[in-house]
Amino acid sequence: MEETIKDPPTSAVLLDHCHFSQVIFNSVEKFYIPGGDVTCHYTFTQHFIPRRKDWIGIFRAFKCFQDKLEQELLKWRSQGQKLQVGWKTTREYYTFMWVTLPIDLNNKSAKQQEVQFKAYYLPKDDEYYQFCYVDEDGVVRGASIPFQFRPENEEDILVVTTQGEVEEIEQHNKELCKENQELKDSCISLQKQNSDMQAELQKKQEELETLQSINKKLELKVKEQKDYWETELLQLKEQNQKMSSENEKMGIRVDQLQAQLSTQEKEMEKLVQGDQDKTEQLEQLKKENDHLFLSLTEQRKDQKKLEQTVEQMKQNETTAMKKQQELMDENFDLSKRLSENEIICNALQRQKERLEGENDLLKRENSRLLSYMGLDFNSLPYQVPTSDEGGARQNPGLAYGNPYSGIQESSSPSPLSIKKCPICKADDICDHTLEQQQMQPLCFNCPICDKIFPATEKQIFEDHVFCHSL
C-alpha cells in the first residue's frame, strides 16, 4: 500500500453497512495502460452532500473475467446486492486522492466531478481494481466497476469482418444500446428508491439508537434509584434505632436541663438586678461627663484667649528672631510649658512662678543698669508693676492670670533704656525678653493620656481631648 503524508479517515465498518449508490462513477475503462495518469469521473446524486475530508481510493477487486464482472455489476445495481470485492473495510485502500468540493452543489455541472491519479502512485500488477468514494466518516458512498492496469494485447486489436457481419453487429449493438438505456433508466429509478430507502432506514436506525440509549439510561437510572431507595431504607431503619436510644437519653437530658434552667433563672434575676445598678452608674457617669465637657469648653475659651495674646506678642517680636539663637533652647522649654498650661492649671501655676522669678531678675538687672547710668529708678515716668499688681490687671477669665503681663510690661522700652540693651549691650533695643515670651508653643500634650501633638495639629489635639469627655 502506498505511503501518504496524511492518512485519510477510514472505518472498520463492513460493506453491508455501506451505501454504494450515492456516488456514481462514469466512463470507467476496462483497463488502463501503465505509466500514464488516470482520470476518475464521478457524479453526486441528489441525496448526497460531499464534505471536506471525503476521498476517492483505489481498492483491489476480485479477479475474474470481464463478462462476469458486468453480470455482477448488473446484478448488484438491479437487486441492491453487495458487490463481491477483494476488500472488506476502507482501511485496505491502495492509494487515494482528496475530493475537491464544488462551490455550488445546486449547479448541474458541480455534480460532475473528476480527480486525477498520478502514474507514480498507481499499481504495477495486472490485478483487478476499482474506484471507491469514501466520506470523512470512513463509509463507502460509491464504487466503480473493476478494471486492470495492463498494456494492449492481441485481444484488443480490431478484427476486420465482412459487411454482413458488420451490419449484424451494428444491429446487435443498437439492441444492446437500447437495452442498456432501459437498464440505465431502471438503475437510476432503483438508485433513487434505494437512496430514499437508505435515508429512511438511516433515520429509523438513528431513532432506534436514540430510543435504545434513552432506554438504557432509564434502566440505569431505575436501577440506581432502586439501589438508592434500598440504601435509604436501611439508613432510615438505623436512624430510627438511633433516635429511639437518643430519645431516652434526651428525656434524662431534659430533666437535667430543667434543673439547670431553674438555677439559671435565679442567676438571671441577679444579673437583672446588677444591670439596673450598672444603668444607674451609667447615668451618673453621663452627668459627670457633661460636667467635664463644660469644663473643657471653658478651658478652650481660656486657650483661645491665650492664643490671641501669643499671636499679638509674636507680631511684635519678628524683627529680633535672628539675634536670639542662644536663647532658643530655653524658649522651647517655655513654649512646651505654655501648651501644658493651656490644659492643666497646675502647669500654668508653675510656669507663672518661673516667669515671675525671671521678671525679678530682669528688674534687678534693669535697676543695676539704670544705677550704672546714674538714673534713679523711682524718677522714671514708667515703672514696672509688681507681680501682684500685674496679676490684678490680668484677664479675669484665666484661673491664675496672664503669665505674660509682667514680662511684657517690664520689657517695654522706655525713653531712658533705648541707648543700651541690658542683655547684649547693643546700642539699639533688642527684645530678647519679648521673643522668649511670644514664642508660639511647638507641641501640645494631652493631660489625660499624655499623647503629644505638634503645634500645627491644634484642631486635632482639641478633638482628641474632647473625645475623652464622651
Short mmCIF file of C-alpha atoms in Angstrom, two decimals:
data_model
loop_
_atom_site.label_atom_id
_atom_site.label_comp_id
_atom_site.label_asym_id
_atom_site.label_seq_id
_atom_site.Cartn_x
_atom_site.Cartn_y
_atom_site.Cartn_z
CA MET A 1 0.00 0.00 0.00
CA GLU A 2 1.32 3.41 -0.94
CA GLU A 3 2.65 5.66 1.87
CA THR A 4 0.93 9.05 2.20
CA ILE A 5 1.73 12.24 4.02
CA LYS A 6 -1.57 12.20 5.89
CA ASP A 7 -3.80 9.15 6.10
CA PRO A 8 -7.45 9.60 5.09
CA PRO A 9 -10.31 8.87 7.51
CA THR A 10 -11.19 5.19 7.40
CA SER A 11 -13.53 2.85 9.22
CA ALA A 12 -13.69 -0.78 10.21
CA VAL A 13 -17.36 -0.93 9.12
CA LEU A 14 -18.10 -3.91 6.82
CA LEU A 15 -19.52 -3.49 3.34
CA ASP A 16 -23.03 -4.44 4.47
CA HIS A 17 -23.32 -1.01 6.12
CA CYS A 18 -22.09 1.00 3.11
CA HIS A 19 -24.16 2.97 0.59
CA PHE A 20 -22.64 2.30 -2.85
CA SER A 21 -25.31 4.12 -4.86
CA GLN A 22 -24.90 7.71 -3.60
CA VAL A 23 -21.88 8.45 -5.87
CA ILE A 24 -21.79 7.06 -9.44
CA PHE A 25 -18.52 6.61 -11.34
CA ASN A 26 -18.68 7.37 -15.10
CA SER A 27 -16.51 6.44 -18.10
CA VAL A 28 -14.53 3.79 -16.27
CA GLU A 29 -12.29 1.90 -18.72
CA LYS A 30 -11.84 -1.86 -18.71
CA PHE A 31 -8.10 -1.37 -18.39
CA TYR A 32 -5.60 1.49 -18.11
CA ILE A 33 -2.15 1.47 -19.69
CA PRO A 34 0.63 1.51 -17.03
CA GLY A 35 2.89 4.57 -16.91
CA GLY A 36 0.14 7.15 -17.53
CA ASP A 37 -2.08 9.26 -15.31
CA VAL A 38 -5.63 8.06 -14.67
CA THR A 39 -8.61 10.44 -14.53
CA CYS A 40 -11.59 9.27 -12.47
CA HIS A 41 -15.01 10.77 -13.35
CA TYR A 42 -17.87 10.59 -10.86
CA THR A 43 -21.29 12.13 -10.22
CA PHE A 44 -23.06 13.09 -6.97
CA THR A 45 -26.69 12.04 -6.55
CA GLN A 46 -29.28 14.47 -5.22
CA HIS A 47 -29.33 12.80 -1.77
CA PHE A 48 -25.60 13.09 -1.15
CA ILE A 49 -23.71 16.15 0.10
CA PRO A 50 -19.87 15.97 -0.09
CA ARG A 51 -17.71 17.10 2.83
CA ARG A 52 -14.19 18.46 3.20
CA LYS A 53 -12.39 15.21 4.13
CA ASP A 54 -14.05 12.91 1.55
CA TRP A 55 -11.64 10.95 -0.60
CA ILE A 56 -11.51 8.51 -3.56
CA GLY A 57 -9.38 5.42 -3.20
CA ILE A 58 -8.24 2.59 -5.47
CA PHE A 59 -9.07 -0.79 -3.93
CA ARG A 60 -8.15 -4.31 -5.07
CA ALA A 61 -11.20 -6.11 -6.62
CA PHE A 62 -11.86 -9.80 -7.26
CA LYS A 63 -10.12 -11.49 -10.22
CA CYS A 64 -12.42 -12.89 -12.87
CA PHE A 65 -13.42 -12.41 -16.48
CA GLN A 66 -14.92 -9.22 -17.82
CA ASP A 67 -18.33 -10.72 -18.62
CA LYS A 68 -18.63 -11.99 -15.08
CA LEU A 69 -17.77 -8.54 -13.80
CA GLU A 70 -20.54 -6.99 -15.89
CA GLN A 71 -23.04 -9.62 -14.71
CA GLU A 72 -22.07 -8.99 -11.09
CA LEU A 73 -22.39 -5.23 -11.60
CA LEU A 74 -25.85 -5.51 -13.23
CA LYS A 75 -26.97 -7.88 -10.50
CA TRP A 76 -25.67 -5.51 -7.81
CA ARG A 77 -27.34 -2.43 -9.34
CA SER A 78 -30.71 -4.07 -10.08
CA GLN A 79 -31.19 -6.11 -6.90
CA GLY A 80 -29.28 -3.92 -4.44
CA GLN A 81 -27.00 -6.84 -3.50
CA LYS A 82 -23.44 -6.47 -2.27
CA LEU A 83 -20.77 -6.41 -4.93
CA GLN A 84 -18.23 -9.15 -4.37
CA VAL A 85 -14.84 -7.42 -3.99
CA GLY A 86 -11.39 -8.29 -2.71
CA TRP A 87 -11.53 -5.97 0.33
CA LYS A 88 -13.80 -5.70 3.39
CA THR A 89 -13.08 -2.33 5.04
CA THR A 90 -11.96 1.09 3.82
CA ARG A 91 -8.61 0.64 5.53
CA GLU A 92 -7.47 -1.69 2.70
CA TYR A 93 -7.01 1.04 0.06
CA TYR A 94 -4.00 1.01 -2.27
CA THR A 95 -3.79 4.75 -2.89
CA PHE A 96 -6.16 7.73 -2.61
CA MET A 97 -6.80 11.35 -3.62
CA TRP A 98 -8.70 14.04 -1.73
CA VAL A 99 -12.03 15.16 -3.22
CA THR A 100 -12.37 18.77 -4.40
CA LEU A 101 -15.59 20.31 -3.07
CA PRO A 102 -17.74 22.11 -5.66
CA ILE A 103 -18.62 25.73 -4.99
CA ASP A 104 -22.35 25.34 -5.74
CA LEU A 105 -23.91 21.91 -5.31
CA ASN A 106 -27.19 23.06 -6.86
CA ASN A 107 -25.46 23.61 -10.19
CA LYS A 108 -25.71 20.63 -12.54
CA SER A 109 -22.08 20.95 -13.63
CA ALA A 110 -20.99 20.89 -9.99
CA LYS A 111 -22.31 17.33 -9.65
CA GLN A 112 -19.98 16.14 -12.42
CA GLN A 113 -16.56 15.87 -10.76
CA GLU A 114 -13.22 14.31 -11.55
CA VAL A 115 -9.93 13.55 -9.83
CA GLN A 116 -6.61 12.56 -11.37
CA PHE A 117 -4.28 9.84 -10.05
CA LYS A 118 -0.61 10.26 -10.92
CA ALA A 119 1.11 7.31 -12.64
CA TYR A 120 3.73 7.08 -9.89
CA TYR A 121 1.13 6.07 -7.28
CA LEU A 122 -0.81 3.55 -9.42
CA PRO A 123 -0.46 -0.26 -9.06
CA LYS A 124 2.10 -2.06 -11.22
CA ASP A 125 0.47 -5.50 -11.35
CA ASP A 126 -2.39 -6.78 -13.56
CA GLU A 127 -4.85 -7.41 -10.73
CA TYR A 128 -8.37 -6.02 -10.84
CA TYR A 129 -9.00 -2.72 -9.02
CA GLN A 130 -11.93 -0.36 -8.59
CA PHE A 131 -12.61 3.27 -7.55
CA CYS A 132 -14.43 3.81 -4.24
CA TYR A 133 -15.78 7.10 -2.87
CA VAL A 134 -15.32 7.25 0.97
CA ASP A 135 -16.72 10.07 3.13
CA GLU A 136 -14.98 11.61 6.14
CA ASP A 137 -16.66 9.03 8.43
CA GLY A 138 -14.91 6.19 6.59
CA VAL A 139 -18.14 4.95 4.91
CA VAL A 140 -18.20 3.95 1.23
CA ARG A 141 -20.71 6.05 -0.76
CA GLY A 142 -19.96 4.75 -4.27
CA ALA A 143 -17.94 2.08 -6.13
CA SER A 144 -16.99 1.60 -9.81
CA ILE A 145 -16.75 -1.49 -11.98
CA PRO A 146 -13.40 -3.32 -11.72
CA PHE A 147 -10.55 -2.51 -14.11
CA GLN A 148 -6.95 -3.51 -14.76
CA PHE A 149 -3.61 -1.81 -15.27
CA ARG A 150 -2.12 -3.62 -18.32
CA PRO A 151 -0.90 -2.83 -21.85
CA GLU A 152 -2.89 -3.58 -25.00
CA ASN A 153 -2.76 -7.21 -26.23
CA GLU A 154 -3.90 -9.08 -29.29
CA GLU A 155 -7.41 -9.46 -27.99
CA ASP A 156 -7.83 -5.71 -28.07
CA ILE A 157 -6.72 -5.41 -31.74
CA LEU A 158 -9.51 -4.53 -34.16
CA VAL A 159 -10.64 -7.50 -36.28
CA VAL A 160 -11.85 -6.88 -39.87
CA THR A 161 -15.13 -8.56 -40.66
CA THR A 162 -17.48 -8.70 -43.63
CA GLN A 163 -20.23 -6.19 -44.35
CA GLY A 164 -22.95 -8.59 -43.29
CA GLU A 165 -21.26 -9.28 -40.03
CA VAL A 166 -20.79 -5.55 -39.51
CA GLU A 167 -24.50 -4.89 -40.08
CA GLU A 168 -25.40 -7.73 -37.80
CA ILE A 169 -23.04 -6.39 -35.12
CA GLU A 170 -24.45 -2.88 -35.54
CA GLN A 171 -27.99 -4.20 -35.20
CA HIS A 172 -26.99 -6.16 -32.15
CA ASN A 173 -25.17 -3.10 -30.82
CA LYS A 174 -28.30 -0.94 -31.25
CA GLU A 175 -30.35 -3.51 -29.39
CA LEU A 176 -27.73 -3.62 -26.67
CA CYS A 177 -27.67 0.21 -26.50
CA LYS A 178 -31.45 0.30 -26.23
CA GLU A 179 -31.37 -2.38 -23.58
CA ASN A 180 -28.52 -0.57 -21.86
CA GLN A 181 -30.53 2.68 -21.85
CA GLU A 182 -33.51 0.86 -20.37
CA LEU A 183 -31.23 -0.68 -17.77
CA LYS A 184 -29.75 2.74 -17.03
CA ASP A 185 -33.23 4.25 -16.55
CA SER A 186 -34.20 1.34 -14.37
CA CYS A 187 -30.93 1.65 -12.49
CA ILE A 188 -31.50 5.39 -11.86
CA SER A 189 -35.01 4.67 -10.61
CA LEU A 190 -33.73 1.88 -8.41
CA GLN A 191 -30.90 4.08 -7.17
CA LYS A 192 -33.39 6.80 -6.26
CA GLN A 193 -35.60 4.29 -4.46
CA ASN A 194 -32.56 2.79 -2.80
CA SER A 195 -31.27 6.20 -1.67
CA ASP A 196 -34.73 7.10 -0.32
CA MET A 197 -34.96 3.78 1.48
CA GLN A 198 -31.41 4.13 2.74
CA ALA A 199 -32.17 7.64 4.05
CA GLU A 200 -35.36 6.42 5.71
CA LEU A 201 -33.56 3.37 7.08
CA GLN A 202 -30.74 5.52 8.41
CA LYS A 203 -33.30 7.84 10.01
CA LYS A 204 -35.08 4.86 11.58
CA GLN A 205 -31.76 3.44 12.76
CA GLU A 206 -30.85 6.76 14.32
CA GLU A 207 -34.24 6.94 16.03
CA LEU A 208 -33.82 3.35 17.20
CA GLU A 209 -30.33 4.05 18.54
CA THR A 210 -31.67 7.16 20.30
CA LEU A 211 -34.51 5.17 21.85
CA GLN A 212 -32.13 2.39 22.85
CA SER A 213 -29.77 4.85 24.50
CA ILE A 214 -32.69 6.53 26.29
CA ASN A 215 -33.96 3.09 27.37
CA LYS A 216 -30.53 2.14 28.72
CA LYS A 217 -30.28 5.43 30.58
CA LEU A 218 -33.74 4.93 32.06
CA GLU A 219 -32.95 1.36 33.09
CA LEU A 220 -29.70 2.50 34.65
CA LYS A 221 -31.48 5.36 36.38
CA VAL A 222 -34.21 3.00 37.69
CA LYS A 223 -31.58 0.62 38.96
CA GLU A 224 -29.66 3.43 40.64
CA GLN A 225 -32.89 4.80 42.12
CA LYS A 226 -33.82 1.35 43.42
CA ASP A 227 -30.39 0.89 44.99
CA TYR A 228 -30.63 4.38 46.44
CA TRP A 229 -34.04 3.66 47.95
CA GLU A 230 -32.82 0.40 49.48
CA THR A 231 -29.81 2.16 50.94
CA GLU A 232 -32.03 4.99 52.16
CA LEU A 233 -34.39 2.48 53.79
CA LEU A 234 -31.52 0.82 55.66
CA GLN A 235 -30.27 4.20 56.76
CA LEU A 236 -33.75 5.17 57.95
CA LYS A 237 -34.00 1.97 59.99
CA GLU A 238 -30.64 2.63 61.57
CA GLN A 239 -31.61 6.23 62.23
CA ASN A 240 -34.88 5.08 63.81
CA GLN A 241 -32.98 2.86 66.21
CA LYS A 242 -30.57 5.64 66.99
CA MET A 243 -33.44 8.08 67.51
CA SER A 244 -35.10 5.70 69.96
CA SER A 245 -31.94 5.42 72.05
CA GLU A 246 -31.31 9.15 71.74
CA ASN A 247 -34.91 9.84 72.81
CA GLU A 248 -34.32 8.04 76.08
CA LYS A 249 -31.11 9.98 76.57
CA MET A 250 -32.89 13.20 75.74
CA GLY A 251 -35.50 12.52 78.43
CA ILE A 252 -32.75 12.31 81.03
CA ARG A 253 -31.10 15.35 79.50
CA VAL A 254 -34.40 17.31 79.69
CA ASP A 255 -34.62 16.70 83.43
CA GLN A 256 -31.06 17.92 83.85
CA LEU A 257 -31.77 20.97 81.70
CA GLN A 258 -34.86 21.84 83.74
CA ALA A 259 -32.78 21.81 86.90
CA GLN A 260 -30.17 23.96 85.17
CA LEU A 261 -32.92 26.27 83.93
CA SER A 262 -34.18 26.92 87.44
CA THR A 263 -30.63 27.69 88.54
CA GLN A 264 -30.08 29.99 85.55
CA GLU A 265 -33.36 31.82 86.29
CA LYS A 266 -32.08 32.68 89.73
CA GLU A 267 -28.78 33.83 88.24
CA MET A 268 -30.72 35.84 85.66
CA GLU A 269 -32.57 37.67 88.41
CA LYS A 270 -29.25 38.56 89.97
CA LEU A 271 -27.93 39.74 86.60
CA VAL A 272 -31.02 41.88 86.03
CA GLN A 273 -30.51 43.50 89.42
CA GLY A 274 -26.84 44.08 88.61
CA ASP A 275 -27.87 45.53 85.23
CA GLN A 276 -30.12 48.03 86.95
CA ASP A 277 -27.27 49.06 89.22
CA LYS A 278 -25.00 49.48 86.21
CA THR A 279 -27.64 51.58 84.48
CA GLU A 280 -27.75 53.92 87.44
CA GLN A 281 -23.96 54.11 87.43
CA LEU A 282 -24.03 54.85 83.71
CA GLU A 283 -26.44 57.74 84.22
CA GLN A 284 -24.20 59.11 86.94
CA LEU A 285 -21.18 58.82 84.61
CA LYS A 286 -23.10 60.66 81.91
CA LYS A 287 -23.76 63.53 84.30
CA GLU A 288 -20.08 63.64 85.22
CA ASN A 289 -19.22 63.58 81.53
CA ASP A 290 -21.45 66.62 80.95
CA HIS A 291 -19.68 68.48 83.75
CA LEU A 292 -16.32 67.58 82.24
CA PHE A 293 -17.49 68.74 78.83
CA LEU A 294 -18.50 72.12 80.25
CA SER A 295 -15.12 72.38 81.96
CA LEU A 296 -13.40 71.52 78.71
CA THR A 297 -15.39 74.24 76.92
CA GLU A 298 -14.27 76.81 79.45
CA GLN A 299 -10.68 75.65 79.06
CA ARG A 300 -10.97 76.06 75.29
CA LYS A 301 -12.14 79.61 75.76
CA ASP A 302 -9.16 80.29 78.01
CA GLN A 303 -6.91 78.65 75.44
CA LYS A 304 -8.24 80.90 72.65
CA LYS A 305 -7.57 83.98 74.78
CA LEU A 306 -4.03 82.77 75.42
CA GLU A 307 -3.52 82.12 71.72
CA GLN A 308 -4.68 85.64 70.87
CA THR A 309 -2.20 87.03 73.40
CA VAL A 310 0.64 84.91 71.99
CA GLU A 311 -0.21 85.96 68.44
CA GLN A 312 -0.16 89.61 69.37
CA MET A 313 3.21 89.17 71.08
CA LYS A 314 4.58 87.27 68.09
CA GLN A 315 3.82 90.16 65.72
CA ASN A 316 5.92 92.50 67.87
CA GLU A 317 8.87 90.11 68.00
CA THR A 318 9.57 89.19 64.33
CA THR A 319 12.43 91.70 63.95
CA ALA A 320 14.52 90.21 66.82
CA MET A 321 14.40 86.44 65.97
CA LYS A 322 17.88 86.22 64.40
CA LYS A 323 19.65 87.72 67.45
CA GLN A 324 18.12 85.29 70.00
CA GLN A 325 19.58 81.95 68.77
CA GLU A 326 21.37 81.38 72.07
CA LEU A 327 18.04 81.55 73.97
CA MET A 328 16.07 79.16 71.66
CA ASP A 329 16.52 76.11 73.92
CA GLU A 330 15.15 77.97 76.89
CA ASN A 331 12.33 79.37 74.72
CA PHE A 332 11.45 75.79 73.62
CA ASP A 333 11.02 74.76 77.27
CA LEU A 334 8.87 77.80 77.86
CA SER A 335 6.69 77.02 74.82
CA LYS A 336 6.22 73.41 75.95
CA ARG A 337 5.17 74.56 79.43
CA LEU A 338 2.81 77.09 77.82
CA SER A 339 0.99 74.32 75.90
CA GLU A 340 0.67 72.31 79.09
CA ASN A 341 -0.68 75.39 80.94
CA GLU A 342 -3.46 75.71 78.40
CA ILE A 343 -4.87 72.34 79.58
CA ILE A 344 -3.77 71.88 83.20
CA CYS A 345 -3.93 74.76 85.72
CA ASN A 346 -1.14 73.37 87.88
CA ALA A 347 1.33 73.61 84.98
CA LEU A 348 0.23 77.21 84.42
CA GLN A 349 0.95 77.99 88.08
CA ARG A 350 4.48 76.57 87.87
CA GLN A 351 5.13 78.46 84.63
CA LYS A 352 3.88 81.65 86.24
CA GLU A 353 6.24 81.26 89.23
CA ARG A 354 9.23 80.67 86.95
CA LEU A 355 8.35 83.67 84.79
CA GLU A 356 7.92 85.86 87.87
CA GLY A 357 11.42 84.82 89.03
CA GLU A 358 12.85 85.72 85.63
CA ASN A 359 10.94 89.01 85.78
CA ASP A 360 12.56 89.83 89.16
CA LEU A 361 15.98 89.12 87.68
CA LEU A 362 15.27 91.40 84.76
CA LYS A 363 14.05 94.15 87.08
CA ARG A 364 17.21 93.87 89.18
CA GLU A 365 19.28 93.95 86.03
CA ASN A 366 17.32 96.95 84.79
CA SER A 367 17.83 98.73 88.15
CA ARG A 368 21.53 97.90 88.01
CA LEU A 369 21.80 99.32 84.52
CA LEU A 370 19.89 102.48 85.49
CA SER A 371 22.09 102.99 88.54
CA TYR A 372 25.11 102.43 86.32
CA MET A 373 23.83 105.14 84.02
CA GLY A 374 23.28 107.48 87.00
CA LEU A 375 19.46 107.42 86.88
CA ASP A 376 17.05 106.87 89.70
CA PHE A 377 14.54 104.01 89.20
CA ASN A 378 11.81 105.87 91.12
CA SER A 379 12.22 109.03 88.99
CA LEU A 380 11.30 107.23 85.72
CA PRO A 381 8.00 108.22 84.16
CA TYR A 382 7.16 104.49 83.60
CA GLN A 383 7.77 101.88 86.27
CA VAL A 384 7.40 98.13 86.08
CA PRO A 385 4.47 96.97 88.18
CA THR A 386 4.96 94.32 90.73
CA SER A 387 3.79 90.80 90.23
CA ASP A 388 0.75 91.33 92.48
CA GLU A 389 -0.32 94.46 90.54
CA GLY A 390 0.19 92.74 87.22
CA GLY A 391 -1.86 89.79 88.36
CA ALA A 392 -4.74 92.08 89.34
CA ARG A 393 -4.96 93.50 85.78
CA GLN A 394 -4.86 90.12 84.03
CA ASN A 395 -7.76 88.60 82.21
CA PRO A 396 -10.36 87.57 84.75
CA GLY A 397 -11.21 84.60 82.55
CA LEU A 398 -7.86 82.88 83.38
CA ALA A 399 -7.55 80.83 86.54
CA TYR A 400 -4.12 82.25 87.50
CA GLY A 401 -3.97 85.38 85.42
CA ASN A 402 -1.93 86.13 82.31
CA PRO A 403 1.64 84.86 82.86
CA TYR A 404 2.98 87.26 80.19
CA SER A 405 1.63 90.55 81.56
CA GLY A 406 4.56 91.19 83.95
CA ILE A 407 7.17 90.32 81.38
CA GLN A 408 5.53 92.38 78.67
CA GLU A 409 5.32 95.50 80.83
CA SER A 410 8.81 95.13 82.25
CA SER A 411 10.29 94.63 78.81
CA SER A 412 8.54 97.60 77.20
CA PRO A 413 11.15 100.11 76.02
CA SER A 414 11.31 103.39 77.91
CA PRO A 415 12.90 106.61 76.77
CA LEU A 416 15.82 106.04 79.15
CA SER A 417 16.57 102.44 78.14
CA ILE A 418 16.83 102.98 74.42
CA LYS A 419 20.57 103.62 74.46
CA LYS A 420 21.79 100.24 75.75
CA CYS A 421 20.35 96.69 75.68
CA PRO A 422 20.68 95.22 79.22
CA ILE A 423 21.48 91.72 77.81
CA CYS A 424 23.60 92.12 74.68
CA LYS A 425 24.83 95.71 75.44
CA ALA A 426 23.86 96.85 71.95
CA ASP A 427 23.21 100.47 71.03
CA ASP A 428 19.64 99.65 69.97
CA ILE A 429 16.70 97.92 71.63
CA CYS A 430 16.87 94.05 71.48
CA ASP A 431 13.58 92.46 72.50
CA HIS A 432 15.09 89.26 73.91
CA THR A 433 12.54 89.09 76.65
CA LEU A 434 9.66 89.62 74.23
CA GLU A 435 10.96 86.87 71.98
CA GLN A 436 11.10 84.47 74.88
CA GLN A 437 7.54 85.40 75.90
CA GLN A 438 5.93 85.49 72.45
CA MET A 439 7.32 82.21 71.03
CA GLN A 440 4.41 80.01 69.94
CA PRO A 441 4.16 76.53 71.52
CA LEU A 442 5.86 73.82 69.50
CA CYS A 443 3.67 70.93 70.73
CA PHE A 444 0.55 70.09 72.77
CA ASN A 445 0.47 67.39 75.46
CA CYS A 446 -2.82 65.61 76.31
CA PRO A 447 -3.45 65.92 80.08
CA ILE A 448 -5.32 62.60 80.19
CA CYS A 449 -3.30 60.10 78.11
CA ASP A 450 -0.02 62.14 77.77
CA LYS A 451 -0.18 61.93 73.97
CA ILE A 452 1.89 64.65 72.20
CA PHE A 453 0.58 66.60 69.17
CA PRO A 454 2.60 69.09 67.02
CA ALA A 455 1.60 72.77 67.18
CA THR A 456 0.34 72.56 63.56
CA GLU A 457 -2.29 69.95 64.61
CA LYS A 458 -4.06 72.15 67.14
CA GLN A 459 -7.59 71.23 65.96
CA ILE A 460 -6.75 67.51 66.08
CA PHE A 461 -5.45 67.97 69.62
CA GLU A 462 -8.68 69.71 70.68
CA ASP A 463 -10.83 66.97 69.11
CA HIS A 464 -8.70 64.33 70.86
CA VAL A 465 -9.21 65.96 74.30
CA PHE A 466 -12.92 66.32 73.54
CA CYS A 467 -13.18 62.56 72.78
CA HIS A 468 -12.02 61.76 76.33
CA SER A 469 -15.10 63.54 77.69
CA LEU A 470 -17.54 61.43 75.63
#
